[in-house]
Amino acid sequence: MSDSEYYDPLTPRRPKSADTQERRMPRGVVIRLIAYLVAGHVIAAFLFLLFTVAGKG
């Protein structure tokens, strides 16, 4: 028996230890995502504070 009998072209083997570009997000995208999340929460907290102060008046 040879290895070619079990070869499946639709599911190629990948090395398990190597991270491919498809699996990892670029560092800039991660930093931008965190920055947008923080900025969005700060703006939401500010708006919440404005509505809370205006509601007590």
mmCIF file with all atom_site columns, C-alpha atoms in Angstrom:
data_model
loop_
_atom_site.group_PDB
_atom_site.id
_atom_site.type_symbol
_atom_site.label_atom_id
_atom_site.label_alt_id
_atom_site.label_comp_id
_atom_site.label_asym_id
_atom_site.label_entity_id
_atom_site.label_seq_id
_atom_site.pdbx_PDB_ins_code
_atom_site.Cartn_x
_atom_site.Cartn_y
_atom_site.Cartn_z
_atom_site.occupancy
_atom_site.B_iso_or_equiv
_atom_site.pdbx_formal_charge
_atom_site.auth_seq_id
_atom_site.auth_comp_id
_atom_site.auth_asym_id
_atom_site.auth_atom_id
_atom_site.pdbx_PDB_model_num
ATOM 1  C CA . MET A 1 1  ? 0.000   0.000  0.000  1.00 0.00 ? 1  MET A CA 1
ATOM 2  C CA . SER A 1 2  ? 1.204   3.460  -0.762 1.00 0.00 ? 2  SER A CA 1
ATOM 3  C CA . ASP A 1 3  ? 0.353   6.815  0.751  1.00 0.00 ? 3  ASP A CA 1
ATOM 4  C CA . SER A 1 4  ? -1.268  7.971  -2.465 1.00 0.00 ? 4  SER A CA 1
ATOM 5  C CA . GLU A 1 5  ? -4.249  5.704  -1.814 1.00 0.00 ? 5  GLU A CA 1
ATOM 6  C CA . TYR A 1 6  ? -5.260  7.805  1.195  1.00 0.00 ? 6  TYR A CA 1
ATOM 7  C CA . TYR A 1 7  ? -4.562  11.213 -0.343 1.00 0.00 ? 7  TYR A CA 1
ATOM 8  C CA . ASP A 1 8  ? -7.560  13.496 -0.303 1.00 0.00 ? 8  ASP A CA 1
ATOM 9  C CA . PRO A 1 9  ? -7.026  16.708 -2.322 1.00 0.00 ? 9  PRO A CA 1
ATOM 10 C CA . LEU A 1 10 ? -9.989  18.438 -0.677 1.00 0.00 ? 10 LEU A CA 1
ATOM 11 C CA . THR A 1 11 ? -8.508  18.266 2.807  1.00 0.00 ? 11 THR A CA 1
ATOM 12 C CA . PRO A 1 12 ? -4.806  19.046 2.549  1.00 0.00 ? 12 PRO A CA 1
ATOM 13 C CA . ARG A 1 13 ? -2.653  18.494 5.593  1.00 0.00 ? 13 ARG A CA 1
ATOM 14 C CA . ARG A 1 14 ? -1.257  21.530 7.325  1.00 0.00 ? 14 ARG A CA 1
ATOM 15 C CA . PRO A 1 15 ? 1.512   21.608 9.866  1.00 0.00 ? 15 PRO A CA 1
ATOM 16 C CA . LYS A 1 16 ? -0.079  21.913 13.297 1.00 0.00 ? 16 LYS A CA 1
ATOM 17 C CA . SER A 1 17 ? 2.624   24.087 14.809 1.00 0.00 ? 17 SER A CA 1
ATOM 18 C CA . ALA A 1 18 ? 2.669   26.802 12.162 1.00 0.00 ? 18 ALA A CA 1
ATOM 19 C CA . ASP A 1 19 ? 0.160   29.634 12.446 1.00 0.00 ? 19 ASP A CA 1
ATOM 20 C CA . THR A 1 20 ? -1.157  30.679 9.092  1.00 0.00 ? 20 THR A CA 1
ATOM 21 C CA . GLN A 1 21 ? -2.164  34.223 8.171  1.00 0.00 ? 21 GLN A CA 1
ATOM 22 C CA . GLU A 1 22 ? -5.771  33.052 7.935  1.00 0.00 ? 22 GLU A CA 1
ATOM 23 C CA . ARG A 1 23 ? -5.929  32.139 11.611 1.00 0.00 ? 23 ARG A CA 1
ATOM 24 C CA . ARG A 1 24 ? -4.377  35.289 13.088 1.00 0.00 ? 24 ARG A CA 1
ATOM 25 C CA . MET A 1 25 ? -5.715  38.826 13.006 1.00 0.00 ? 25 MET A CA 1
ATOM 26 C CA . PRO A 1 26 ? -3.172  41.536 12.240 1.00 0.00 ? 26 PRO A CA 1
ATOM 27 C CA . ARG A 1 27 ? -1.913  43.417 15.296 1.00 0.00 ? 27 ARG A CA 1
ATOM 28 C CA . GLY A 1 28 ? -3.165  46.772 13.964 1.00 0.00 ? 28 GLY A CA 1
ATOM 29 C CA . VAL A 1 29 ? -6.707  45.454 13.667 1.00 0.00 ? 29 VAL A CA 1
ATOM 30 C CA . VAL A 1 30 ? -6.671  44.180 17.248 1.00 0.00 ? 30 VAL A CA 1
ATOM 31 C CA . ILE A 1 31 ? -5.360  47.494 18.608 1.00 0.00 ? 31 ILE A CA 1
ATOM 32 C CA . ARG A 1 32 ? -7.913  49.464 16.576 1.00 0.00 ? 32 ARG A CA 1
ATOM 33 C CA . LEU A 1 33 ? -10.730 47.183 17.767 1.00 0.00 ? 33 LEU A CA 1
ATOM 34 C CA . ILE A 1 34 ? -9.775  47.677 21.415 1.00 0.00 ? 34 ILE A CA 1
ATOM 35 C CA . ALA A 1 35 ? -9.469  51.443 20.917 1.00 0.00 ? 35 ALA A CA 1
ATOM 36 C CA . TYR A 1 36 ? -12.912 51.629 19.279 1.00 0.00 ? 36 TYR A CA 1
ATOM 37 C CA . LEU A 1 37 ? -14.457 49.549 22.052 1.00 0.00 ? 37 LEU A CA 1
ATOM 38 C CA . VAL A 1 38 ? -12.963 51.759 24.762 1.00 0.00 ? 38 VAL A CA 1
ATOM 39 C CA . ALA A 1 39 ? -13.921 54.976 22.963 1.00 0.00 ? 39 ALA A CA 1
ATOM 40 C CA . GLY A 1 40 ? -17.447 53.684 22.358 1.00 0.00 ? 40 GLY A CA 1
ATOM 41 C CA . HIS A 1 41 ? -17.914 52.858 26.026 1.00 0.00 ? 41 HIS A CA 1
ATOM 42 C CA . VAL A 1 42 ? -16.568 56.251 27.097 1.00 0.00 ? 42 VAL A CA 1
ATOM 43 C CA . ILE A 1 43 ? -19.009 58.040 24.774 1.00 0.00 ? 43 ILE A CA 1
ATOM 44 C CA . ALA A 1 44 ? -21.876 55.835 25.966 1.00 0.00 ? 44 ALA A CA 1
ATOM 45 C CA . ALA A 1 45 ? -20.999 56.564 29.616 1.00 0.00 ? 45 ALA A CA 1
ATOM 46 C CA . PHE A 1 46 ? -20.881 60.308 28.889 1.00 0.00 ? 46 PHE A CA 1
ATOM 47 C CA . LEU A 1 47 ? -24.299 60.211 27.225 1.00 0.00 ? 47 LEU A CA 1
ATOM 48 C CA . PHE A 1 48 ? -25.681 58.180 30.116 1.00 0.00 ? 48 PHE A CA 1
ATOM 49 C CA . LEU A 1 49 ? -24.327 60.783 32.532 1.00 0.00 ? 49 LEU A CA 1
ATOM 50 C CA . LEU A 1 50 ? -25.900 63.621 30.520 1.00 0.00 ? 50 LEU A CA 1
ATOM 51 C CA . PHE A 1 51 ? -29.324 61.952 30.493 1.00 0.00 ? 51 PHE A CA 1
ATOM 52 C CA . THR A 1 52 ? -29.072 61.096 34.187 1.00 0.00 ? 52 THR A CA 1
ATOM 53 C CA . VAL A 1 53 ? -28.212 64.682 35.174 1.00 0.00 ? 53 VAL A CA 1
ATOM 54 C CA . ALA A 1 54 ? -30.881 66.115 32.866 1.00 0.00 ? 54 ALA A CA 1
ATOM 55 C CA . GLY A 1 55 ? -33.512 63.737 34.260 1.00 0.00 ? 55 GLY A CA 1
ATOM 56 C CA . LYS A 1 56 ? -33.022 64.960 37.825 1.00 0.00 ? 56 LYS A CA 1
ATOM 57 C CA . GLY A 1 57 ? -33.601 68.622 36.941 1.00 0.00 ? 57 GLY A CA 1
#
